[in-house]
Amino acid sequence: MGAETVRPDLALPDDVVLSWEGEAVVAVRLPQLSESLDHILAALERRHGMPLSELDRRTKQSVVRSLEARGAFSVRHGVETVAGALGVSRFTVYNYLNRSETS
């Protein structure tokens, strides 16, 4: 999901340093959550073979449910980001979320 590896001596405090037999061998720099959402949206576009805004309503609802399960809406501005990618309003995304709770 967009992580990168760096030398252990270049690791920042939030990086994950991996060790082998007690010696640091690599550090993994995880992306910010908002960057991860962009990667997830791009992957969904590749999977569907078209921009998310061109999907039919039922498929967009399915995408929203999938994103909710992955925590996309816990990211700051997540609803706005998803709404923009789907070509719908924030209100519509909230309706899709409410619909999945009552289904």
PDB file of N, CA and C in Angstrom:
ATOM      1  N   MET A   1       0.800  -1.186   0.000  1.00  0.00           N
ATOM      2  CA  MET A   1       0.000   0.000   0.000  1.00  0.00           C
ATOM      3  C   MET A   1       0.846   1.255   0.000  1.00  0.00           C
ATOM      4  N   GLY A   2       1.918   1.253  -0.761  1.00  0.00           N
ATOM      5  CA  GLY A   2       2.701   2.458  -0.886  1.00  0.00           C
ATOM      6  C   GLY A   2       3.838   2.586   0.104  1.00  0.00           C
ATOM      7  N   ALA A   3       4.145   1.546   0.853  1.00  0.00           N
ATOM      8  CA  ALA A   3       5.263   1.610   1.785  1.00  0.00           C
ATOM      9  C   ALA A   3       6.573   1.608   0.999  1.00  0.00           C
ATOM     10  N   GLU A   4       7.609   2.129   1.604  1.00  0.00           N
ATOM     11  CA  GLU A   4       8.921   2.088   0.977  1.00  0.00           C
ATOM     12  C   GLU A   4       9.939   1.582   1.987  1.00  0.00           C
ATOM     13  N   THR A   5      11.009   1.020   1.480  1.00  0.00           N
ATOM     14  CA  THR A   5      12.073   0.553   2.361  1.00  0.00           C
ATOM     15  C   THR A   5      13.216   1.557   2.343  1.00  0.00           C
ATOM     16  N   VAL A   6      13.848   1.692   3.493  1.00  0.00           N
ATOM     17  CA  VAL A   6      15.008   2.571   3.633  1.00  0.00           C
ATOM     18  C   VAL A   6      16.062   1.851   4.467  1.00  0.00           C
ATOM     19  N   ARG A   7      17.272   2.327   4.373  1.00  0.00           N
ATOM     20  CA  ARG A   7      18.335   1.746   5.196  1.00  0.00           C
ATOM     21  C   ARG A   7      17.999   1.986   6.667  1.00  0.00           C
ATOM     22  N   PRO A   8      18.333   1.049   7.534  1.00  0.00           N
ATOM     23  CA  PRO A   8      18.005   1.199   8.958  1.00  0.00           C
ATOM     24  C   PRO A   8      18.587   2.465   9.585  1.00  0.00           C
ATOM     25  N   ASP A   9      19.757   2.898   9.127  1.00  0.00           N
ATOM     26  CA  ASP A   9      20.364   4.101   9.704  1.00  0.00           C
ATOM     27  C   ASP A   9      19.630   5.384   9.291  1.00  0.00           C
ATOM     28  N   LEU A  10      18.723   5.277   8.306  1.00  0.00           N
ATOM     29  CA  LEU A  10      17.933   6.423   7.871  1.00  0.00           C
ATOM     30  C   LEU A  10      16.499   6.386   8.405  1.00  0.00           C
ATOM     31  N   ALA A  11      16.233   5.414   9.265  1.00  0.00           N
ATOM     32  CA  ALA A  11      14.877   5.238   9.793  1.00  0.00           C
ATOM     33  C   ALA A  11      14.441   6.434  10.629  1.00  0.00           C
ATOM     34  N   LEU A  12      13.198   6.816  10.416  1.00  0.00           N
ATOM     35  CA  LEU A  12      12.574   7.875  11.215  1.00  0.00           C
ATOM     36  C   LEU A  12      11.843   7.222  12.391  1.00  0.00           C
ATOM     37  N   PRO A  13      11.444   8.001  13.377  1.00  0.00           N
ATOM     38  CA  PRO A  13      10.796   7.417  14.557  1.00  0.00           C
ATOM     39  C   PRO A  13       9.539   6.580  14.248  1.00  0.00           C
ATOM     40  N   ASP A  14       8.797   6.931  13.201  1.00  0.00           N
ATOM     41  CA  ASP A  14       7.584   6.176  12.880  1.00  0.00           C
ATOM     42  C   ASP A  14       7.826   4.996  11.950  1.00  0.00           C
ATOM     43  N   ASP A  15       9.053   4.808  11.475  1.00  0.00           N
ATOM     44  CA  ASP A  15       9.355   3.690  10.586  1.00  0.00           C
ATOM     45  C   ASP A  15       9.425   2.391  11.378  1.00  0.00           C
ATOM     46  N   VAL A  16       9.195   1.289  10.688  1.00  0.00           N
ATOM     47  CA  VAL A  16       9.267  -0.031  11.306  1.00  0.00           C
ATOM     48  C   VAL A  16      10.597  -0.646  10.895  1.00  0.00           C
ATOM     49  N   VAL A  17      11.468  -0.891  11.875  1.00  0.00           N
ATOM     50  CA  VAL A  17      12.779  -1.465  11.597  1.00  0.00           C
ATOM     51  C   VAL A  17      12.692  -2.974  11.751  1.00  0.00           C
ATOM     52  N   LEU A  18      13.111  -3.678  10.702  1.00  0.00           N
ATOM     53  CA  LEU A  18      13.086  -5.134  10.710  1.00  0.00           C
ATOM     54  C   LEU A  18      14.489  -5.665  10.953  1.00  0.00           C
ATOM     55  N   SER A  19      14.568  -6.663  11.821  1.00  0.00           N
ATOM     56  CA  SER A  19      15.869  -7.231  12.183  1.00  0.00           C
ATOM     57  C   SER A  19      15.947  -8.698  11.767  1.00  0.00           C
ATOM     58  N   TRP A  20      17.177  -9.129  11.519  1.00  0.00           N
ATOM     59  CA  TRP A  20      17.439 -10.527  11.217  1.00  0.00           C
ATOM     60  C   TRP A  20      18.598 -10.956  12.091  1.00  0.00           C
ATOM     61  N   GLU A  21      18.353 -11.944  12.927  1.00  0.00           N
ATOM     62  CA  GLU A  21      19.365 -12.446  13.855  1.00  0.00           C
ATOM     63  C   GLU A  21      19.980 -11.310  14.672  1.00  0.00           C
ATOM     64  N   GLY A  22      19.106 -10.426  15.166  1.00  0.00           N
ATOM     65  CA  GLY A  22      19.527  -9.363  16.056  1.00  0.00           C
ATOM     66  C   GLY A  22      20.106  -8.132  15.385  1.00  0.00           C
ATOM     67  N   GLU A  23      20.208  -8.138  14.074  1.00  0.00           N
ATOM     68  CA  GLU A  23      20.786  -6.991  13.370  1.00  0.00           C
ATOM     69  C   GLU A  23      19.719  -6.327  12.500  1.00  0.00           C
ATOM     70  N   ALA A  24      19.611  -5.009  12.614  1.00  0.00           N
ATOM     71  CA  ALA A  24      18.655  -4.261  11.799  1.00  0.00           C
ATOM     72  C   ALA A  24      19.087  -4.359  10.342  1.00  0.00           C
ATOM     73  N   VAL A  25      18.152  -4.822   9.476  1.00  0.00           N
ATOM     74  CA  VAL A  25      18.507  -4.994   8.066  1.00  0.00           C
ATOM     75  C   VAL A  25      17.768  -4.035   7.132  1.00  0.00           C
ATOM     76  N   VAL A  26      16.591  -3.603   7.530  1.00  0.00           N
ATOM     77  CA  VAL A  26      15.828  -2.698   6.682  1.00  0.00           C
ATOM     78  C   VAL A  26      14.777  -1.986   7.536  1.00  0.00           C
ATOM     79  N   ALA A  27      14.418  -0.806   7.115  1.00  0.00           N
ATOM     80  CA  ALA A  27      13.322  -0.083   7.759  1.00  0.00           C
ATOM     81  C   ALA A  27      12.223   0.100   6.728  1.00  0.00           C
ATOM     82  N   VAL A  28      10.995  -0.008   7.179  1.00  0.00           N
ATOM     83  CA  VAL A  28       9.836   0.155   6.310  1.00  0.00           C
ATOM     84  C   VAL A  28       9.142   1.455   6.702  1.00  0.00           C
ATOM     85  N   ARG A  29       8.996   2.323   5.714  1.00  0.00           N
ATOM     86  CA  ARG A  29       8.325   3.604   5.939  1.00  0.00           C
ATOM     87  C   ARG A  29       6.904   3.477   5.395  1.00  0.00           C
ATOM     88  N   LEU A  30       5.958   3.509   6.312  1.00  0.00           N
ATOM     89  CA  LEU A  30       4.556   3.380   5.932  1.00  0.00           C
ATOM     90  C   LEU A  30       4.013   4.732   5.484  1.00  0.00           C
ATOM     91  N   PRO A  31       3.125   4.720   4.499  1.00  0.00           N
ATOM     92  CA  PRO A  31       2.563   5.995   4.042  1.00  0.00           C
ATOM     93  C   PRO A  31       1.570   6.540   5.050  1.00  0.00           C
ATOM     94  N   GLN A  32       1.261   7.808   4.922  1.00  0.00           N
ATOM     95  CA  GLN A  32       0.200   8.391   5.729  1.00  0.00           C
ATOM     96  C   GLN A  32      -1.113   7.743   5.305  1.00  0.00           C
ATOM     97  N   LEU A  33      -2.073   7.675   6.198  1.00  0.00           N
ATOM     98  CA  LEU A  33      -3.343   7.030   5.875  1.00  0.00           C
ATOM     99  C   LEU A  33      -4.013   7.653   4.662  1.00  0.00           C
ATOM    100  N   SER A  34      -3.922   8.965   4.522  1.00  0.00           N
ATOM    101  CA  SER A  34      -4.567   9.611   3.374  1.00  0.00           C
ATOM    102  C   SER A  34      -3.929   9.146   2.067  1.00  0.00           C
ATOM    103  N   GLU A  35      -2.610   8.916   2.068  1.00  0.00           N
ATOM    104  CA  GLU A  35      -1.943   8.396   0.880  1.00  0.00           C
ATOM    105  C   GLU A  35      -2.395   6.972   0.606  1.00  0.00           C
ATOM    106  N   SER A  36      -2.621   6.196   1.656  1.00  0.00           N
ATOM    107  CA  SER A  36      -3.089   4.827   1.487  1.00  0.00           C
ATOM    108  C   SER A  36      -4.460   4.805   0.824  1.00  0.00           C
ATOM    109  N   LEU A  37      -5.323   5.743   1.196  1.00  0.00           N
ATOM    110  CA  LEU A  37      -6.646   5.803   0.586  1.00  0.00           C
ATOM    111  C   LEU A  37      -6.516   6.062  -0.912  1.00  0.00           C
ATOM    112  N   ASP A  38      -5.616   6.934  -1.297  1.00  0.00           N
ATOM    113  CA  ASP A  38      -5.398   7.177  -2.725  1.00  0.00           C
ATOM    114  C   ASP A  38      -4.941   5.907  -3.435  1.00  0.00           C
ATOM    115  N   HIS A  39      -4.065   5.136  -2.789  1.00  0.00           N
ATOM    116  CA  HIS A  39      -3.598   3.873  -3.379  1.00  0.00           C
ATOM    117  C   HIS A  39      -4.752   2.872  -3.499  1.00  0.00           C
ATOM    118  N   ILE A  40      -5.591   2.808  -2.481  1.00  0.00           N
ATOM    119  CA  ILE A  40      -6.728   1.889  -2.505  1.00  0.00           C
ATOM    120  C   ILE A  40      -7.689   2.268  -3.635  1.00  0.00           C
ATOM    121  N   LEU A  41      -7.967   3.560  -3.778  1.00  0.00           N
ATOM    122  CA  LEU A  41      -8.862   4.012  -4.842  1.00  0.00           C
ATOM    123  C   LEU A  41      -8.285   3.697  -6.220  1.00  0.00           C
ATOM    124  N   ALA A  42      -6.992   3.895  -6.384  1.00  0.00           N
ATOM    125  CA  ALA A  42      -6.343   3.577  -7.665  1.00  0.00           C
ATOM    126  C   ALA A  42      -6.420   2.081  -7.954  1.00  0.00           C
ATOM    127  N   ALA A  43      -6.233   1.258  -6.925  1.00  0.00           N
ATOM    128  CA  ALA A  43      -6.331  -0.193  -7.111  1.00  0.00           C
ATOM    129  C   ALA A  43      -7.747  -0.602  -7.494  1.00  0.00           C
ATOM    130  N   LEU A  44      -8.741   0.037  -6.897  1.00  0.00           N
ATOM    131  CA  LEU A  44     -10.125  -0.273  -7.245  1.00  0.00           C
ATOM    132  C   LEU A  44     -10.428   0.117  -8.690  1.00  0.00           C
ATOM    133  N   GLU A  45      -9.883   1.237  -9.139  1.00  0.00           N
ATOM    134  CA  GLU A  45     -10.066   1.619 -10.542  1.00  0.00           C
ATOM    135  C   GLU A  45      -9.438   0.588 -11.471  1.00  0.00           C
ATOM    136  N   ARG A  46      -8.249   0.116 -11.119  1.00  0.00           N
ATOM    137  CA  ARG A  46      -7.603  -0.913 -11.945  1.00  0.00           C
ATOM    138  C   ARG A  46      -8.438  -2.185 -11.956  1.00  0.00           C
ATOM    139  N   ARG A  47      -8.963  -2.573 -10.809  1.00  0.00           N
ATOM    140  CA  ARG A  47      -9.764  -3.794 -10.709  1.00  0.00           C
ATOM    141  C   ARG A  47     -11.023  -3.709 -11.567  1.00  0.00           C
ATOM    142  N   HIS A  48     -11.659  -2.546 -11.557  1.00  0.00           N
ATOM    143  CA  HIS A  48     -12.900  -2.380 -12.319  1.00  0.00           C
ATOM    144  C   HIS A  48     -12.646  -1.989 -13.777  1.00  0.00           C
ATOM    145  N   GLY A  49     -11.414  -1.615 -14.090  1.00  0.00           N
ATOM    146  CA  GLY A  49     -11.059  -1.302 -15.460  1.00  0.00           C
ATOM    147  C   GLY A  49     -11.619   0.006 -15.980  1.00  0.00           C
ATOM    148  N   MET A  50     -11.991   0.884 -15.065  1.00  0.00           N
ATOM    149  CA  MET A  50     -12.533   2.187 -15.466  1.00  0.00           C
ATOM    150  C   MET A  50     -12.509   3.118 -14.264  1.00  0.00           C
ATOM    151  N   PRO A  51     -12.639   4.409 -14.518  1.00  0.00           N
ATOM    152  CA  PRO A  51     -12.731   5.344 -13.387  1.00  0.00           C
ATOM    153  C   PRO A  51     -13.927   4.986 -12.510  1.00  0.00           C
ATOM    154  N   LEU A  52     -13.772   5.141 -11.219  1.00  0.00           N
ATOM    155  CA  LEU A  52     -14.854   4.791 -10.295  1.00  0.00           C
ATOM    156  C   LEU A  52     -16.103   5.617 -10.559  1.00  0.00           C
ATOM    157  N   SER A  53     -15.926   6.819 -11.066  1.00  0.00           N
ATOM    158  CA  SER A  53     -17.078   7.678 -11.350  1.00  0.00           C
ATOM    159  C   SER A  53     -17.966   7.119 -12.454  1.00  0.00           C
ATOM    160  N   GLU A  54     -17.449   6.190 -13.250  1.00  0.00           N
ATOM    161  CA  GLU A  54     -18.217   5.602 -14.345  1.00  0.00           C
ATOM    162  C   GLU A  54     -18.950   4.320 -13.945  1.00  0.00           C
ATOM    163  N   LEU A  55     -18.768   3.875 -12.717  1.00  0.00           N
ATOM    164  CA  LEU A  55     -19.440   2.652 -12.262  1.00  0.00           C
ATOM    165  C   LEU A  55     -20.934   2.912 -12.073  1.00  0.00           C
ATOM    166  N   ASP A  56     -21.723   1.858 -12.152  1.00  0.00           N
ATOM    167  CA  ASP A  56     -23.156   2.011 -11.881  1.00  0.00           C
ATOM    168  C   ASP A  56     -23.381   2.149 -10.373  1.00  0.00           C
ATOM    169  N   ARG A  57     -24.585   2.562 -10.018  1.00  0.00           N
ATOM    170  CA  ARG A  57     -24.896   2.860  -8.613  1.00  0.00           C
ATOM    171  C   ARG A  57     -24.652   1.657  -7.700  1.00  0.00           C
ATOM    172  N   ARG A  58     -25.092   0.496  -8.092  1.00  0.00           N
ATOM    173  CA  ARG A  58     -24.930  -0.707  -7.259  1.00  0.00           C
ATOM    174  C   ARG A  58     -23.452  -1.007  -7.015  1.00  0.00           C
ATOM    175  N   THR A  59     -22.635  -0.860  -8.039  1.00  0.00           N
ATOM    176  CA  THR A  59     -21.203  -1.121  -7.884  1.00  0.00           C
ATOM    177  C   THR A  59     -20.556  -0.066  -6.996  1.00  0.00           C
ATOM    178  N   LYS A  60     -20.986   1.186  -7.139  1.00  0.00           N
ATOM    179  CA  LYS A  60     -20.476   2.237  -6.253  1.00  0.00           C
ATOM    180  C   LYS A  60     -20.821   1.939  -4.804  1.00  0.00           C
ATOM    181  N   GLN A  61     -22.017   1.439  -4.558  1.00  0.00           N
ATOM    182  CA  GLN A  61     -22.405   1.066  -3.196  1.00  0.00           C
ATOM    183  C   GLN A  61     -21.502  -0.040  -2.674  1.00  0.00           C
ATOM    184  N   SER A  62     -21.195  -0.997  -3.520  1.00  0.00           N
ATOM    185  CA  SER A  62     -20.297  -2.087  -3.133  1.00  0.00           C
ATOM    186  C   SER A  62     -18.896  -1.556  -2.820  1.00  0.00           C
ATOM    187  N   VAL A  63     -18.432  -0.603  -3.613  1.00  0.00           N
ATOM    188  CA  VAL A  63     -17.120   0.009  -3.382  1.00  0.00           C
ATOM    189  C   VAL A  63     -17.115   0.710  -2.025  1.00  0.00           C
ATOM    190  N   VAL A  64     -18.182   1.438  -1.722  1.00  0.00           N
ATOM    191  CA  VAL A  64     -18.263   2.142  -0.438  1.00  0.00           C
ATOM    192  C   VAL A  64     -18.240   1.147   0.718  1.00  0.00           C
ATOM    193  N   ARG A  65     -18.958   0.048   0.598  1.00  0.00           N
ATOM    194  CA  ARG A  65     -18.940  -0.981   1.665  1.00  0.00           C
ATOM    195  C   ARG A  65     -17.537  -1.550   1.841  1.00  0.00           C
ATOM    196  N   SER A  66     -16.870  -1.807   0.729  1.00  0.00           N
ATOM    197  CA  SER A  66     -15.508  -2.331   0.780  1.00  0.00           C
ATOM    198  C   SER A  66     -14.563  -1.334   1.444  1.00  0.00           C
ATOM    199  N   LEU A  67     -14.700  -0.068   1.084  1.00  0.00           N
ATOM    200  CA  LEU A  67     -13.852   0.961   1.676  1.00  0.00           C
ATOM    201  C   LEU A  67     -14.131   1.136   3.159  1.00  0.00           C
ATOM    202  N   GLU A  68     -15.394   1.033   3.530  1.00  0.00           N
ATOM    203  CA  GLU A  68     -15.738   1.136   4.947  1.00  0.00           C
ATOM    204  C   GLU A  68     -15.082   0.005   5.737  1.00  0.00           C
ATOM    205  N   ALA A  69     -15.114  -1.200   5.200  1.00  0.00           N
ATOM    206  CA  ALA A  69     -14.498  -2.344   5.874  1.00  0.00           C
ATOM    207  C   ALA A  69     -12.994  -2.167   6.027  1.00  0.00           C
ATOM    208  N   ARG A  70     -12.393  -1.402   5.129  1.00  0.00           N
ATOM    209  CA  ARG A  70     -10.948  -1.169   5.177  1.00  0.00           C
ATOM    210  C   ARG A  70     -10.580   0.064   5.985  1.00  0.00           C
ATOM    211  N   GLY A  71     -11.568   0.737   6.582  1.00  0.00           N
ATOM    212  CA  GLY A  71     -11.291   1.888   7.436  1.00  0.00           C
ATOM    213  C   GLY A  71     -11.091   3.194   6.699  1.00  0.00           C
ATOM    214  N   ALA A  72     -11.525   3.262   5.449  1.00  0.00           N
ATOM    215  CA  ALA A  72     -11.293   4.458   4.645  1.00  0.00           C
ATOM    216  C   ALA A  72     -11.941   5.705   5.228  1.00  0.00           C
ATOM    217  N   PHE A  73     -13.021   5.522   5.965  1.00  0.00           N
ATOM    218  CA  PHE A  73     -13.744   6.684   6.448  1.00  0.00           C
ATOM    219  C   PHE A  73     -13.279   7.146   7.826  1.00  0.00           C
ATOM    220  N   SER A  74     -12.239   6.491   8.348  1.00  0.00           N
ATOM    221  CA  SER A  74     -11.615   6.970   9.579  1.00  0.00           C
ATOM    222  C   SER A  74     -10.507   7.977   9.265  1.00  0.00           C
ATOM    223  N   VAL A  75     -10.166   8.084   7.985  1.00  0.00           N
ATOM    224  CA  VAL A  75      -9.160   9.028   7.526  1.00  0.00           C
ATOM    225  C   VAL A  75      -9.794  10.409   7.406  1.00  0.00           C
ATOM    226  N   ARG A  76      -9.070  11.418   7.815  1.00  0.00           N
ATOM    227  CA  ARG A  76      -9.577  12.783   7.696  1.00  0.00           C
ATOM    228  C   ARG A  76      -9.889  13.071   6.226  1.00  0.00           C
ATOM    229  N   HIS A  77     -11.064  13.587   5.978  1.00  0.00           N
ATOM    230  CA  HIS A  77     -11.556  13.896   4.633  1.00  0.00           C
ATOM    231  C   HIS A  77     -11.778  12.646   3.785  1.00  0.00           C
ATOM    232  N   GLY A  78     -11.906  11.494   4.426  1.00  0.00           N
ATOM    233  CA  GLY A  78     -12.120  10.248   3.692  1.00  0.00           C
ATOM    234  C   GLY A  78     -13.396  10.255   2.876  1.00  0.00           C
ATOM    235  N   VAL A  79     -14.479  10.734   3.476  1.00  0.00           N
ATOM    236  CA  VAL A  79     -15.754  10.774   2.750  1.00  0.00           C
ATOM    237  C   VAL A  79     -15.633  11.686   1.534  1.00  0.00           C
ATOM    238  N   GLU A  80     -15.021  12.851   1.710  1.00  0.00           N
ATOM    239  CA  GLU A  80     -14.863  13.785   0.603  1.00  0.00           C
ATOM    240  C   GLU A  80     -14.003  13.179  -0.507  1.00  0.00           C
ATOM    241  N   THR A  81     -12.930  12.507  -0.133  1.00  0.00           N
ATOM    242  CA  THR A  81     -12.034  11.893  -1.106  1.00  0.00           C
ATOM    243  C   THR A  81     -12.755  10.817  -1.901  1.00  0.00           C
ATOM    244  N   VAL A  82     -13.495   9.972  -1.193  1.00  0.00           N
ATOM    245  CA  VAL A  82     -14.230   8.897  -1.856  1.00  0.00           C
ATOM    246  C   VAL A  82     -15.328   9.476  -2.738  1.00  0.00           C
ATOM    247  N   ALA A  83     -16.048  10.457  -2.229  1.00  0.00           N
ATOM    248  CA  ALA A  83     -17.114  11.080  -3.024  1.00  0.00           C
ATOM    249  C   ALA A  83     -16.544  11.641  -4.328  1.00  0.00           C
ATOM    250  N   GLY A  84     -15.409  12.299  -4.254  1.00  0.00           N
ATOM    251  CA  GLY A  84     -14.784  12.836  -5.456  1.00  0.00           C
ATOM    252  C   GLY A  84     -14.409  11.747  -6.445  1.00  0.00           C
ATOM    253  N   ALA A  85     -13.854  10.651  -5.935  1.00  0.00           N
ATOM    254  CA  ALA A  85     -13.457   9.543  -6.814  1.00  0.00           C
ATOM    255  C   ALA A  85     -14.668   8.883  -7.464  1.00  0.00           C
ATOM    256  N   LEU A  86     -15.778   8.808  -6.730  1.00  0.00           N
ATOM    257  CA  LEU A  86     -16.983   8.168  -7.257  1.00  0.00           C
ATOM    258  C   LEU A  86     -17.834   9.111  -8.100  1.00  0.00           C
ATOM    259  N   GLY A  87     -17.517  10.398  -8.041  1.00  0.00           N
ATOM    260  CA  GLY A  87     -18.308  11.366  -8.793  1.00  0.00           C
ATOM    261  C   GLY A  87     -19.684  11.571  -8.203  1.00  0.00           C
ATOM    262  N   VAL A  88     -19.781  11.476  -6.876  1.00  0.00           N
ATOM    263  CA  VAL A  88     -21.047  11.672  -6.175  1.00  0.00           C
ATOM    264  C   VAL A  88     -20.834  12.683  -5.052  1.00  0.00           C
ATOM    265  N   SER A  89     -21.913  13.075  -4.413  1.00  0.00           N
ATOM    266  CA  SER A  89     -21.806  14.014  -3.299  1.00  0.00           C
ATOM    267  C   SER A  89     -21.445  13.268  -2.009  1.00  0.00           C
ATOM    268  N   ARG A  90     -20.994  14.025  -1.022  1.00  0.00           N
ATOM    269  CA  ARG A  90     -20.763  13.442   0.316  1.00  0.00           C
ATOM    270  C   ARG A  90     -22.052  12.841   0.840  1.00  0.00           C
ATOM    271  N   PHE A  91     -23.158  13.541   0.623  1.00  0.00           N
ATOM    272  CA  PHE A  91     -24.467  13.071   1.075  1.00  0.00           C
ATOM    273  C   PHE A  91     -24.755  11.675   0.514  1.00  0.00           C
ATOM    274  N   THR A  92     -24.430  11.464  -0.759  1.00  0.00           N
ATOM    275  CA  THR A  92     -24.650  10.154  -1.384  1.00  0.00           C
ATOM    276  C   THR A  92     -23.789   9.081  -0.719  1.00  0.00           C
ATOM    277  N   VAL A  93     -22.531   9.409  -0.428  1.00  0.00           N
ATOM    278  CA  VAL A  93     -21.660   8.437   0.250  1.00  0.00           C
ATOM    279  C   VAL A  93     -22.251   8.087   1.610  1.00  0.00           C
ATOM    280  N   TYR A  94     -22.720   9.099   2.366  1.00  0.00           N
ATOM    281  CA  TYR A  94     -23.351   8.813   3.661  1.00  0.00           C
ATOM    282  C   TYR A  94     -24.590   7.951   3.487  1.00  0.00           C
ATOM    283  N   ASN A  95     -25.371   8.195   2.432  1.00  0.00           N
ATOM    284  CA  ASN A  95     -26.539   7.343   2.169  1.00  0.00           C
ATOM    285  C   ASN A  95     -26.113   5.904   1.897  1.00  0.00           C
ATOM    286  N   TYR A  96     -25.054   5.721   1.110  1.00  0.00           N
ATOM    287  CA  TYR A  96     -24.548   4.372   0.848  1.00  0.00           C
ATOM    288  C   TYR A  96     -24.103   3.702   2.151  1.00  0.00           C
ATOM    289  N   LEU A  97     -23.451   4.466   3.023  1.00  0.00           N
ATOM    290  CA  LEU A  97     -23.015   3.920   4.309  1.00  0.00           C
ATOM    291  C   LEU A  97     -24.207   3.539   5.176  1.00  0.00           C
ATOM    292  N   ASN A  98     -25.204   4.402   5.238  1.00  0.00           N
ATOM    293  CA  ASN A  98     -26.407   4.100   6.028  1.00  0.00           C
ATOM    294  C   ASN A  98     -27.148   2.911   5.466  1.00  0.00           C
ATOM    295  N   ARG A  99     -27.188   2.808   4.155  1.00  0.00           N
ATOM    296  CA  ARG A  99     -27.879   1.690   3.523  1.00  0.00           C
ATOM    297  C   ARG A  99     -27.215   0.362   3.885  1.00  0.00           C
ATOM    298  N   SER A 100     -25.889   0.335   3.946  1.00  0.00           N
ATOM    299  CA  SER A 100     -25.202  -0.909   4.261  1.00  0.00           C
ATOM    300  C   SER A 100     -25.429  -1.318   5.719  1.00  0.00           C
ATOM    301  N   GLU A 101     -25.698  -0.342   6.597  1.00  0.00           N
ATOM    302  CA  GLU A 101     -25.955  -0.674   8.002  1.00  0.00           C
ATOM    303  C   GLU A 101     -27.330  -1.300   8.173  1.00  0.00           C
ATOM    304  N   THR A 102     -28.296  -0.899   7.343  1.00  0.00           N
ATOM    305  CA  THR A 102     -29.656  -1.408   7.492  1.00  0.00           C
ATOM    306  C   THR A 102     -29.914  -2.631   6.643  1.00  0.00           C
ATOM    307  N   SER A 103     -29.002  -2.978   5.742  1.00  0.00           N
ATOM    308  CA  SER A 103     -29.201  -4.135   4.865  1.00  0.00           C
ATOM    309  C   SER A 103     -28.932  -5.426   5.596  1.00  0.00           C
TER     310      SER A 103
END
